[in-house]
Amino acid sequence: MERQIVVLGVNHRTAPVEVREKLAFQKEEVPAALLHLLERPSVREAAILSTCNRVEVIACVGAGADATDQIIEFLAFERGVCAEDFRGFVYSLVGKEAIRHLFRVSSSLDSMVVGEPQILGQIKDHYGLANQAKATGTVLHKLFHKAFSVAKQVRTETGIAGKAVSVSSAAVDLARKIFEKLDDKTAMLVGAGEMSELAARHLIGHGIGSLIVTNRTFDRAVEMARDFHGTAVPFEEMQRYLRLADVVIGSAGGADYLITRDQVQKILRERKQRPMFLIDMGVPRNFDPEINELDNVYLYDIDDLGSVVEENRDEREREALRAEAIIQREVDEFWQWFSGLEVVPTIVALRQKVEEIRQREVEKVLNSSKGNNVPREVLDGVTSAIVNKILHEPITKLKQGGDPQTEALYLEAARKLFGIGEKEREDGSAG
């Protein structure tokens, strides 16, 4: 094949949060990063997916190119880290496996919490960023829209969504286990994005006593606080209100810790050592990990939340098996289309080349004394039948393909044996 689909990245299974946060992209950084990625020789189309659980590059690359090294070098340069610091955590998938991976991620089969709904919206957002940057083309447009369609099928044809909880609800479940009840507790949400909104819904649903919302954009904090009958506080005044919070959930963006060990130690004295529960859903992390060293403080980061959802694993996995069957069917269908991008032009060129030969030979016969008594339609009929019979087997093999390596060998063999593309190459080199 002249091009291939690849997915390269790290996720919550392959890399700890310490590695993922170094590679994470803020949304506003993605368009410029994509333009830099497209400068790499092998990359034709690309998108970047960066969430709290994963950082992935989805790309259409030139065949035979060492795309893996080029993408790793891009990530290292773009994030200002040494490639060797994260290379061992990276997975690289090609062809059908790359397609299957994106379909599974879109359908929330690869999430920390299987069936959580947020991931599809995040993928759509990052696809939109790639479109804005004009980094996508025919292949990735088709691939992402197919992924959205597959995710919808999985959600409607299986019970996977009903069996799962989101990371936000897992955080609230953990708070309930620590405090037993929440009706006399105050929760503070640091950040007012989608994850905080979901956490707010779960907190209200489980009877939280009061809710405080703070966000860098104060208007957004006011809006969320109004929706959930809470109190909005300016971001710069967060420290003043922290002493009121029994539960603190962070999901704000930014590179620096928003809450440090020293700040929490001071707040605990003001609270007379009443326990605090902090849940850090941010990547990069919002809260200093050293907070966990303090007494009467419970700090969990996004990786810790995975253990909260184990109870429903068996039910979710049964539904996941049904979802996997849907995904396999759709992978095969997409692969047939993608393979056709290379196979169909080769078959058309093959037929055209042989047809040109046939017509030249027919003209030679008709223009010679041997062709005086042979009608053109007879010659056309006989020679066309011969050509079709000769081409039937090779064209059938090309259409059937098989595994990516075999298919690529068939295509390359056909092109070389019949000299397809040689004239174009000669014309190009002559110019």
PDB file of C-alpha atoms in Angstrom, residues 112-408:
ATOM      1  CA  MET A 112     -10.727   3.342  32.475  1.00  0.00           C
ATOM      2  CA  VAL A 113     -14.476   3.079  33.074  1.00  0.00           C
ATOM      3  CA  VAL A 114     -15.991   1.064  30.212  1.00  0.00           C
ATOM      4  CA  GLY A 115     -19.033   2.805  28.766  1.00  0.00           C
ATOM      5  CA  GLU A 116     -18.313   6.299  30.094  1.00  0.00           C
ATOM      6  CA  PRO A 117     -19.903   8.822  27.696  1.00  0.00           C
ATOM      7  CA  GLN A 118     -17.320  11.631  27.811  1.00  0.00           C
ATOM      8  CA  ILE A 119     -14.751  10.079  25.486  1.00  0.00           C
ATOM      9  CA  LEU A 120     -16.860  10.326  22.316  1.00  0.00           C
ATOM     10  CA  GLY A 121     -17.384  14.050  22.856  1.00  0.00           C
ATOM     11  CA  GLN A 122     -13.663  14.494  23.457  1.00  0.00           C
ATOM     12  CA  ILE A 123     -12.822  12.668  20.218  1.00  0.00           C
ATOM     13  CA  LYS A 124     -15.303  14.814  18.289  1.00  0.00           C
ATOM     14  CA  ASP A 125     -13.713  17.953  19.759  1.00  0.00           C
ATOM     15  CA  HIS A 126     -10.192  16.880  18.764  1.00  0.00           C
ATOM     16  CA  TYR A 127     -11.368  15.835  15.296  1.00  0.00           C
ATOM     17  CA  GLY A 128     -12.823  19.332  14.987  1.00  0.00           C
ATOM     18  CA  LEU A 129      -9.465  20.836  15.944  1.00  0.00           C
ATOM     19  CA  ALA A 130      -7.738  18.721  13.279  1.00  0.00           C
ATOM     20  CA  ASN A 131     -10.262  19.908  10.706  1.00  0.00           C
ATOM     21  CA  GLN A 132      -9.711  23.535  11.651  1.00  0.00           C
ATOM     22  CA  ALA A 133      -5.985  23.040  11.209  1.00  0.00           C
ATOM     23  CA  LYS A 134      -6.637  21.420   7.796  1.00  0.00           C
ATOM     24  CA  ALA A 135      -4.682  18.403   9.026  1.00  0.00           C
ATOM     25  CA  THR A 136      -7.258  15.816   7.924  1.00  0.00           C
ATOM     26  CA  GLY A 137      -8.038  14.506   4.455  1.00  0.00           C
ATOM     27  CA  THR A 138     -10.017  11.758   2.760  1.00  0.00           C
ATOM     28  CA  VAL A 139      -8.769   8.918   4.967  1.00  0.00           C
ATOM     29  CA  LEU A 140      -9.125  10.491   8.414  1.00  0.00           C
ATOM     30  CA  HIS A 141     -12.445  12.160   7.545  1.00  0.00           C
ATOM     31  CA  LYS A 142     -13.850   8.757   6.677  1.00  0.00           C
ATOM     32  CA  LEU A 143     -12.153   7.061   9.649  1.00  0.00           C
ATOM     33  CA  PHE A 144     -13.447   9.457  12.308  1.00  0.00           C
ATOM     34  CA  HIS A 145     -16.985   9.586  10.955  1.00  0.00           C
ATOM     35  CA  LYS A 146     -17.006   5.808  10.882  1.00  0.00           C
ATOM     36  CA  ALA A 147     -15.779   5.798  14.497  1.00  0.00           C
ATOM     37  CA  PHE A 148     -18.671   8.071  15.506  1.00  0.00           C
ATOM     38  CA  SER A 149     -21.124   5.766  13.736  1.00  0.00           C
ATOM     39  CA  VAL A 150     -19.660   2.682  15.434  1.00  0.00           C
ATOM     40  CA  ALA A 151     -19.887   4.331  18.850  1.00  0.00           C
ATOM     41  CA  LYS A 152     -23.571   5.094  18.241  1.00  0.00           C
ATOM     42  CA  GLN A 153     -24.231   1.487  17.220  1.00  0.00           C
ATOM     43  CA  VAL A 154     -22.506   0.147  20.322  1.00  0.00           C
ATOM     44  CA  ARG A 155     -24.465   2.498  22.572  1.00  0.00           C
ATOM     45  CA  THR A 156     -27.838   1.657  21.020  1.00  0.00           C
ATOM     46  CA  GLU A 157     -27.362  -2.074  20.365  1.00  0.00           C
ATOM     47  CA  THR A 158     -25.730  -3.049  23.679  1.00  0.00           C
ATOM     48  CA  GLY A 159     -26.297  -2.246  27.340  1.00  0.00           C
ATOM     49  CA  ILE A 160     -22.755  -1.056  27.842  1.00  0.00           C
ATOM     50  CA  ALA A 161     -23.724   2.525  28.674  1.00  0.00           C
ATOM     51  CA  GLY A 162     -26.161   1.369  31.314  1.00  0.00           C
ATOM     52  CA  LYS A 163     -23.579  -0.839  32.980  1.00  0.00           C
ATOM     53  CA  ALA A 164     -20.873   1.792  33.296  1.00  0.00           C
ATOM     54  CA  VAL A 165     -20.143   4.792  35.476  1.00  0.00           C
ATOM     55  CA  SER A 166     -18.065   7.791  34.513  1.00  0.00           C
ATOM     56  CA  VAL A 167     -14.796   8.743  36.112  1.00  0.00           C
ATOM     57  CA  SER A 168     -16.680  11.624  37.734  1.00  0.00           C
ATOM     58  CA  SER A 169     -19.247   9.295  39.307  1.00  0.00           C
ATOM     59  CA  ALA A 170     -16.425   6.999  40.423  1.00  0.00           C
ATOM     60  CA  ALA A 171     -14.920   9.971  42.247  1.00  0.00           C
ATOM     61  CA  VAL A 172     -18.196  10.665  44.031  1.00  0.00           C
ATOM     62  CA  ASP A 173     -18.605   6.964  44.906  1.00  0.00           C
ATOM     63  CA  LEU A 174     -15.164   7.105  46.513  1.00  0.00           C
ATOM     64  CA  ALA A 175     -16.172  10.166  48.538  1.00  0.00           C
ATOM     65  CA  ARG A 176     -19.266   8.332  49.785  1.00  0.00           C
ATOM     66  CA  LYS A 177     -17.133   5.392  50.923  1.00  0.00           C
ATOM     67  CA  ILE A 178     -14.808   7.670  52.887  1.00  0.00           C
ATOM     68  CA  PHE A 179     -17.468   9.877  54.511  1.00  0.00           C
ATOM     69  CA  GLU A 180     -20.362   7.348  54.573  1.00  0.00           C
ATOM     70  CA  LYS A 181     -22.828  10.189  53.976  1.00  0.00           C
ATOM     71  CA  LEU A 182     -22.576  13.514  52.155  1.00  0.00           C
ATOM     72  CA  ASP A 183     -25.620  15.460  53.309  1.00  0.00           C
ATOM     73  CA  ASP A 184     -23.623  17.333  55.966  1.00  0.00           C
ATOM     74  CA  LYS A 185     -20.550  17.872  53.752  1.00  0.00           C
ATOM     75  CA  THR A 186     -19.406  20.703  51.487  1.00  0.00           C
ATOM     76  CA  ALA A 187     -17.817  20.000  48.111  1.00  0.00           C
ATOM     77  CA  MET A 188     -15.652  22.353  46.072  1.00  0.00           C
ATOM     78  CA  LEU A 189     -15.223  21.929  42.328  1.00  0.00           C
ATOM     79  CA  VAL A 190     -11.986  23.423  40.990  1.00  0.00           C
ATOM     80  CA  GLY A 191     -12.679  23.870  37.289  1.00  0.00           C
ATOM     81  CA  ALA A 192     -16.054  24.084  35.568  1.00  0.00           C
ATOM     82  CA  GLY A 193     -15.624  21.849  32.538  1.00  0.00           C
ATOM     83  CA  GLU A 194     -17.482  18.722  31.503  1.00  0.00           C
ATOM     84  CA  MET A 195     -15.924  16.469  34.140  1.00  0.00           C
ATOM     85  CA  SER A 196     -16.752  18.938  36.917  1.00  0.00           C
ATOM     86  CA  GLU A 197     -20.301  19.247  35.632  1.00  0.00           C
ATOM     87  CA  LEU A 198     -20.713  15.462  35.721  1.00  0.00           C
ATOM     88  CA  ALA A 199     -19.227  15.366  39.221  1.00  0.00           C
ATOM     89  CA  ALA A 200     -21.682  18.069  40.301  1.00  0.00           C
ATOM     90  CA  ARG A 201     -24.611  16.030  39.001  1.00  0.00           C
ATOM     91  CA  HIS A 202     -23.455  12.973  40.942  1.00  0.00           C
ATOM     92  CA  LEU A 203     -22.803  15.010  44.098  1.00  0.00           C
ATOM     93  CA  ILE A 204     -26.282  16.530  43.972  1.00  0.00           C
ATOM     94  CA  GLY A 205     -27.753  13.109  43.205  1.00  0.00           C
ATOM     95  CA  HIS A 206     -26.135  11.710  46.340  1.00  0.00           C
ATOM     96  CA  GLY A 207     -27.320  14.549  48.537  1.00  0.00           C
ATOM     97  CA  ILE A 208     -24.233  16.720  49.031  1.00  0.00           C
ATOM     98  CA  GLY A 209     -24.918  19.370  51.668  1.00  0.00           C
ATOM     99  CA  SER A 210     -23.514  22.356  49.756  1.00  0.00           C
ATOM    100  CA  LEU A 211     -21.505  23.021  46.636  1.00  0.00           C
ATOM    101  CA  ILE A 212     -18.804  25.603  45.861  1.00  0.00           C
ATOM    102  CA  VAL A 213     -17.608  26.167  42.277  1.00  0.00           C
ATOM    103  CA  THR A 214     -14.459  28.040  41.262  1.00  0.00           C
ATOM    104  CA  ASN A 215     -13.014  28.482  37.795  1.00  0.00           C
ATOM    105  CA  ARG A 216     -10.490  30.704  36.018  1.00  0.00           C
ATOM    106  CA  THR A 217     -13.376  32.111  33.984  1.00  0.00           C
ATOM    107  CA  PHE A 218     -15.658  33.358  36.745  1.00  0.00           C
ATOM    108  CA  ASP A 219     -18.743  33.632  34.510  1.00  0.00           C
ATOM    109  CA  ARG A 220     -18.553  29.888  33.863  1.00  0.00           C
ATOM    110  CA  ALA A 221     -18.341  29.214  37.621  1.00  0.00           C
ATOM    111  CA  VAL A 222     -21.411  31.411  38.158  1.00  0.00           C
ATOM    112  CA  GLU A 223     -23.292  29.545  35.433  1.00  0.00           C
ATOM    113  CA  MET A 224     -22.506  26.107  36.889  1.00  0.00           C
ATOM    114  CA  ALA A 225     -23.233  27.230  40.444  1.00  0.00           C
ATOM    115  CA  ARG A 226     -26.604  28.555  39.327  1.00  0.00           C
ATOM    116  CA  ASP A 227     -27.443  25.293  37.556  1.00  0.00           C
ATOM    117  CA  PHE A 228     -26.675  23.236  40.682  1.00  0.00           C
ATOM    118  CA  HIS A 229     -27.811  25.709  43.369  1.00  0.00           C
ATOM    119  CA  GLY A 230     -24.238  26.191  44.559  1.00  0.00           C
ATOM    120  CA  THR A 231     -21.977  29.131  45.327  1.00  0.00           C
ATOM    121  CA  ALA A 232     -19.470  30.564  42.844  1.00  0.00           C
ATOM    122  CA  VAL A 233     -16.201  32.022  44.137  1.00  0.00           C
ATOM    123  CA  PRO A 234     -13.478  33.824  42.148  1.00  0.00           C
ATOM    124  CA  PHE A 235     -10.506  31.643  41.249  1.00  0.00           C
ATOM    125  CA  GLU A 236      -8.032  33.927  43.009  1.00  0.00           C
ATOM    126  CA  GLU A 237     -10.013  33.544  46.257  1.00  0.00           C
ATOM    127  CA  MET A 238     -10.072  29.743  46.169  1.00  0.00           C
ATOM    128  CA  GLN A 239      -7.654  29.413  49.104  1.00  0.00           C
ATOM    129  CA  ARG A 240      -9.977  31.360  51.411  1.00  0.00           C
ATOM    130  CA  TYR A 241     -12.841  28.963  50.786  1.00  0.00           C
ATOM    131  CA  LEU A 242     -10.864  25.712  50.836  1.00  0.00           C
ATOM    132  CA  ARG A 243     -11.192  25.436  54.630  1.00  0.00           C
ATOM    133  CA  LEU A 244     -14.960  25.007  54.146  1.00  0.00           C
ATOM    134  CA  ALA A 245     -14.565  22.077  51.754  1.00  0.00           C
ATOM    135  CA  ASP A 246     -14.713  18.462  52.920  1.00  0.00           C
ATOM    136  CA  VAL A 247     -14.512  17.181  49.337  1.00  0.00           C
ATOM    137  CA  VAL A 248     -12.369  18.936  46.702  1.00  0.00           C
ATOM    138  CA  ILE A 249     -12.524  17.758  43.082  1.00  0.00           C
ATOM    139  CA  GLY A 250     -10.015  19.248  40.645  1.00  0.00           C
ATOM    140  CA  SER A 251     -10.277  19.093  36.851  1.00  0.00           C
ATOM    141  CA  ALA A 252      -8.815  22.441  35.792  1.00  0.00           C
ATOM    142  CA  GLY A 253      -6.166  22.863  33.112  1.00  0.00           C
ATOM    143  CA  GLY A 254      -2.735  24.316  33.725  1.00  0.00           C
ATOM    144  CA  ALA A 255       0.858  23.264  34.271  1.00  0.00           C
ATOM    145  CA  ASP A 256       1.311  24.221  37.951  1.00  0.00           C
ATOM    146  CA  TYR A 257      -0.203  22.709  41.087  1.00  0.00           C
ATOM    147  CA  LEU A 258      -3.274  24.678  42.168  1.00  0.00           C
ATOM    148  CA  ILE A 259      -3.193  23.303  45.715  1.00  0.00           C
ATOM    149  CA  THR A 260       0.080  22.551  47.520  1.00  0.00           C
ATOM    150  CA  ARG A 261       1.055  20.547  50.581  1.00  0.00           C
ATOM    151  CA  ASP A 262       1.777  23.672  52.651  1.00  0.00           C
ATOM    152  CA  GLN A 263      -1.596  25.197  51.798  1.00  0.00           C
ATOM    153  CA  VAL A 264      -3.480  22.068  52.856  1.00  0.00           C
ATOM    154  CA  GLN A 265      -1.437  21.781  56.060  1.00  0.00           C
ATOM    155  CA  LYS A 266      -2.472  25.338  56.991  1.00  0.00           C
ATOM    156  CA  ILE A 267      -6.119  24.656  56.084  1.00  0.00           C
ATOM    157  CA  LEU A 268      -6.187  21.537  58.265  1.00  0.00           C
ATOM    158  CA  ARG A 269      -5.160  23.618  61.279  1.00  0.00           C
ATOM    159  CA  GLU A 270      -8.011  26.021  60.526  1.00  0.00           C
ATOM    160  CA  ARG A 271     -10.375  23.050  60.229  1.00  0.00           C
ATOM    161  CA  LYS A 272      -9.120  21.622  63.533  1.00  0.00           C
ATOM    162  CA  GLN A 273      -7.903  18.525  61.624  1.00  0.00           C
ATOM    163  CA  ARG A 274     -11.334  17.587  60.289  1.00  0.00           C
ATOM    164  CA  PRO A 275     -10.705  15.175  57.336  1.00  0.00           C
ATOM    165  CA  MET A 276     -10.501  16.365  53.766  1.00  0.00           C
ATOM    166  CA  PHE A 277     -10.935  14.280  50.632  1.00  0.00           C
ATOM    167  CA  LEU A 278      -9.232  15.520  47.451  1.00  0.00           C
ATOM    168  CA  ILE A 279      -9.801  13.949  44.032  1.00  0.00           C
ATOM    169  CA  ASP A 280      -7.448  15.071  41.287  1.00  0.00           C
ATOM    170  CA  MET A 281      -8.980  14.438  37.867  1.00  0.00           C
ATOM    171  CA  GLY A 282      -6.649  16.852  36.092  1.00  0.00           C
ATOM    172  CA  VAL A 283      -3.895  15.934  33.640  1.00  0.00           C
ATOM    173  CA  PRO A 284      -1.527  17.653  34.309  1.00  0.00           C
ATOM    174  CA  ARG A 285      -2.382  17.131  37.969  1.00  0.00           C
ATOM    175  CA  ASN A 286      -4.014  19.967  39.908  1.00  0.00           C
ATOM    176  CA  PHE A 287      -2.913  18.909  43.394  1.00  0.00           C
ATOM    177  CA  ASP A 288       0.590  18.346  44.770  1.00  0.00           C
ATOM    178  CA  PRO A 289       1.037  14.552  45.329  1.00  0.00           C
ATOM    179  CA  GLU A 290       2.865  15.309  48.598  1.00  0.00           C
ATOM    180  CA  ILE A 291      -0.500  16.292  50.105  1.00  0.00           C
ATOM    181  CA  ASN A 292      -1.039  12.574  50.655  1.00  0.00           C
ATOM    182  CA  GLU A 293       1.708  12.586  53.278  1.00  0.00           C
ATOM    183  CA  LEU A 294      -0.477  14.652  55.644  1.00  0.00           C
ATOM    184  CA  ASP A 295      -2.711  13.102  58.286  1.00  0.00           C
ATOM    185  CA  ASN A 296      -6.487  13.424  57.870  1.00  0.00           C
ATOM    186  CA  VAL A 297      -6.171  14.028  54.134  1.00  0.00           C
ATOM    187  CA  TYR A 298      -7.120  11.527  51.444  1.00  0.00           C
ATOM    188  CA  LEU A 299      -5.766  12.362  47.996  1.00  0.00           C
ATOM    189  CA  TYR A 300      -6.612  10.275  44.936  1.00  0.00           C
ATOM    190  CA  ASP A 301      -5.553  10.984  41.369  1.00  0.00           C
ATOM    191  CA  ILE A 302      -7.147   9.849  38.130  1.00  0.00           C
ATOM    192  CA  ASP A 303      -5.286   6.528  38.136  1.00  0.00           C
ATOM    193  CA  ASP A 304      -6.636   5.653  41.586  1.00  0.00           C
ATOM    194  CA  LEU A 305     -10.232   5.901  40.391  1.00  0.00           C
ATOM    195  CA  GLY A 306      -9.923   2.693  38.381  1.00  0.00           C
ATOM    196  CA  SER A 307     -10.280   0.524  41.477  1.00  0.00           C
ATOM    197  CA  VAL A 308     -13.616   2.122  42.372  1.00  0.00           C
ATOM    198  CA  VAL A 309     -15.421   0.639  39.382  1.00  0.00           C
ATOM    199  CA  GLU A 310     -14.408  -3.018  39.741  1.00  0.00           C
ATOM    200  CA  GLU A 311     -17.782  -4.125  41.125  1.00  0.00           C
ATOM    201  CA  ASN A 312     -19.579  -3.845  37.789  1.00  0.00           C
ATOM    202  CA  ARG A 313     -16.774  -5.361  35.721  1.00  0.00           C
ATOM    203  CA  ASP A 314     -18.443  -8.696  34.880  1.00  0.00           C
ATOM    204  CA  GLU A 315     -21.648  -7.096  33.585  1.00  0.00           C
ATOM    205  CA  ARG A 316     -19.774  -4.522  31.559  1.00  0.00           C
ATOM    206  CA  GLU A 317     -17.519  -7.173  30.058  1.00  0.00           C
ATOM    207  CA  ARG A 318     -20.492  -9.226  28.879  1.00  0.00           C
ATOM    208  CA  GLU A 319     -21.843  -6.184  27.083  1.00  0.00           C
ATOM    209  CA  ALA A 320     -18.350  -5.381  25.844  1.00  0.00           C
ATOM    210  CA  LEU A 321     -18.189  -8.757  24.061  1.00  0.00           C
ATOM    211  CA  ARG A 322     -21.282  -7.829  22.079  1.00  0.00           C
ATOM    212  CA  ALA A 323     -19.730  -4.457  21.319  1.00  0.00           C
ATOM    213  CA  GLU A 324     -16.502  -6.103  20.109  1.00  0.00           C
ATOM    214  CA  ALA A 325     -18.474  -8.102  17.539  1.00  0.00           C
ATOM    215  CA  ILE A 326     -19.995  -4.885  16.172  1.00  0.00           C
ATOM    216  CA  ILE A 327     -16.573  -3.258  16.021  1.00  0.00           C
ATOM    217  CA  GLN A 328     -14.994  -6.204  14.196  1.00  0.00           C
ATOM    218  CA  ARG A 329     -17.694  -6.062  11.541  1.00  0.00           C
ATOM    219  CA  GLU A 330     -17.191  -2.328  11.057  1.00  0.00           C
ATOM    220  CA  VAL A 331     -13.394  -2.646  10.989  1.00  0.00           C
ATOM    221  CA  ASP A 332     -13.667  -5.151   8.139  1.00  0.00           C
ATOM    222  CA  GLU A 333     -16.025  -2.858   6.253  1.00  0.00           C
ATOM    223  CA  PHE A 334     -13.767   0.175   6.667  1.00  0.00           C
ATOM    224  CA  TRP A 335     -10.695  -1.845   5.714  1.00  0.00           C
ATOM    225  CA  GLN A 336     -12.382  -2.929   2.508  1.00  0.00           C
ATOM    226  CA  TRP A 337     -12.967   0.745   1.643  1.00  0.00           C
ATOM    227  CA  PHE A 338      -9.441   1.767   2.633  1.00  0.00           C
ATOM    228  CA  SER A 339      -7.854  -1.078   0.684  1.00  0.00           C
ATOM    229  CA  GLY A 340      -9.901  -0.047  -2.315  1.00  0.00           C
ATOM    230  CA  LEU A 341      -8.145   3.321  -2.334  1.00  0.00           C
ATOM    231  CA  GLU A 342      -5.040   1.463  -3.538  1.00  0.00           C
ATOM    232  CA  VAL A 343      -6.532  -1.637  -5.182  1.00  0.00           C
ATOM    233  CA  VAL A 344      -9.097   0.053  -7.444  1.00  0.00           C
ATOM    234  CA  PRO A 345      -6.622   2.421  -9.170  1.00  0.00           C
ATOM    235  CA  THR A 346      -4.262  -0.515  -9.715  1.00  0.00           C
ATOM    236  CA  ILE A 347      -7.024  -2.659 -11.248  1.00  0.00           C
ATOM    237  CA  VAL A 348      -8.179   0.241 -13.457  1.00  0.00           C
ATOM    238  CA  ALA A 349      -4.596   0.873 -14.605  1.00  0.00           C
ATOM    239  CA  LEU A 350      -4.069  -2.834 -15.236  1.00  0.00           C
ATOM    240  CA  ARG A 351      -7.203  -3.131 -17.358  1.00  0.00           C
ATOM    241  CA  GLN A 352      -6.363   0.062 -19.224  1.00  0.00           C
ATOM    242  CA  LYS A 353      -2.829  -1.094 -20.016  1.00  0.00           C
ATOM    243  CA  VAL A 354      -3.939  -4.500 -21.287  1.00  0.00           C
ATOM    244  CA  GLU A 355      -6.812  -2.943 -23.247  1.00  0.00           C
ATOM    245  CA  GLU A 356      -4.408  -0.559 -24.988  1.00  0.00           C
ATOM    246  CA  ILE A 357      -2.241  -3.533 -25.981  1.00  0.00           C
ATOM    247  CA  ARG A 358      -5.295  -5.438 -27.252  1.00  0.00           C
ATOM    248  CA  GLN A 359      -6.499  -2.513 -29.353  1.00  0.00           C
ATOM    249  CA  ARG A 360      -3.066  -1.951 -30.905  1.00  0.00           C
ATOM    250  CA  GLU A 361      -2.822  -5.595 -31.893  1.00  0.00           C
ATOM    251  CA  VAL A 362      -6.341  -5.578 -33.347  1.00  0.00           C
ATOM    252  CA  GLU A 363      -5.454  -2.524 -35.445  1.00  0.00           C
ATOM    253  CA  LYS A 364      -2.320  -4.268 -36.698  1.00  0.00           C
ATOM    254  CA  VAL A 365      -4.345  -7.260 -37.866  1.00  0.00           C
ATOM    255  CA  LEU A 366      -7.025  -5.109 -39.507  1.00  0.00           C
ATOM    256  CA  ASN A 367      -4.387  -3.041 -41.303  1.00  0.00           C
ATOM    257  CA  SER A 368      -2.629  -6.144 -42.661  1.00  0.00           C
ATOM    258  CA  SER A 369      -3.648  -8.499 -45.441  1.00  0.00           C
ATOM    259  CA  LYS A 370      -4.537 -11.092 -42.804  1.00  0.00           C
ATOM    260  CA  GLY A 371      -7.365  -8.968 -41.541  1.00  0.00           C
ATOM    261  CA  ASN A 372      -9.089  -8.341 -44.852  1.00  0.00           C
ATOM    262  CA  ASN A 373     -11.719 -11.001 -44.287  1.00  0.00           C
ATOM    263  CA  VAL A 374     -12.054 -10.678 -40.488  1.00  0.00           C
ATOM    264  CA  PRO A 375     -14.802  -8.314 -39.217  1.00  0.00           C
ATOM    265  CA  ARG A 376     -13.671  -5.928 -36.432  1.00  0.00           C
ATOM    266  CA  GLU A 377     -16.451  -7.073 -34.114  1.00  0.00           C
ATOM    267  CA  VAL A 378     -15.201 -10.646 -34.335  1.00  0.00           C
ATOM    268  CA  LEU A 379     -11.647  -9.646 -33.512  1.00  0.00           C
ATOM    269  CA  ASP A 380     -12.852  -7.389 -30.675  1.00  0.00           C
ATOM    270  CA  GLY A 381     -15.012 -10.157 -29.257  1.00  0.00           C
ATOM    271  CA  VAL A 382     -12.312 -12.842 -29.360  1.00  0.00           C
ATOM    272  CA  THR A 383      -9.503 -10.660 -28.028  1.00  0.00           C
ATOM    273  CA  SER A 384     -11.668  -9.109 -25.295  1.00  0.00           C
ATOM    274  CA  ALA A 385     -12.657 -12.580 -24.124  1.00  0.00           C
ATOM    275  CA  ILE A 386      -9.001 -13.646 -24.013  1.00  0.00           C
ATOM    276  CA  VAL A 387      -8.016 -10.518 -22.068  1.00  0.00           C
ATOM    277  CA  ASN A 388     -10.853 -10.983 -19.547  1.00  0.00           C
ATOM    278  CA  LYS A 389      -9.920 -14.612 -18.935  1.00  0.00           C
ATOM    279  CA  ILE A 390      -6.249 -13.775 -18.469  1.00  0.00           C
ATOM    280  CA  LEU A 391      -7.026 -10.903 -16.046  1.00  0.00           C
ATOM    281  CA  HIS A 392      -9.754 -12.697 -14.096  1.00  0.00           C
ATOM    282  CA  GLU A 393      -7.452 -14.525 -11.681  1.00  0.00           C
ATOM    283  CA  PRO A 394      -5.032 -11.673 -10.848  1.00  0.00           C
ATOM    284  CA  ILE A 395      -7.878  -9.150 -10.438  1.00  0.00           C
ATOM    285  CA  THR A 396      -9.768 -11.553  -8.169  1.00  0.00           C
ATOM    286  CA  LYS A 397      -6.671 -11.968  -6.011  1.00  0.00           C
ATOM    287  CA  LEU A 398      -6.179  -8.188  -5.831  1.00  0.00           C
ATOM    288  CA  LYS A 399      -9.801  -7.655  -4.772  1.00  0.00           C
ATOM    289  CA  GLN A 400      -9.667 -10.376  -2.145  1.00  0.00           C
ATOM    290  CA  GLY A 401      -6.474  -8.990  -0.641  1.00  0.00           C
ATOM    291  CA  GLY A 402      -6.052 -10.638   2.764  1.00  0.00           C
ATOM    292  CA  ASP A 403      -3.790  -9.463   5.532  1.00  0.00           C
ATOM    293  CA  PRO A 404      -2.102  -6.066   4.966  1.00  0.00           C
ATOM    294  CA  GLN A 405       1.329  -7.537   4.139  1.00  0.00           C
ATOM    295  CA  THR A 406      -0.041  -9.992   1.570  1.00  0.00           C
ATOM    296  CA  GLU A 407      -2.206  -7.295   0.018  1.00  0.00           C
ATOM    297  CA  ALA A 408       0.729  -4.934  -0.280  1.00  0.00           C
TER     298      ALA A 408
END
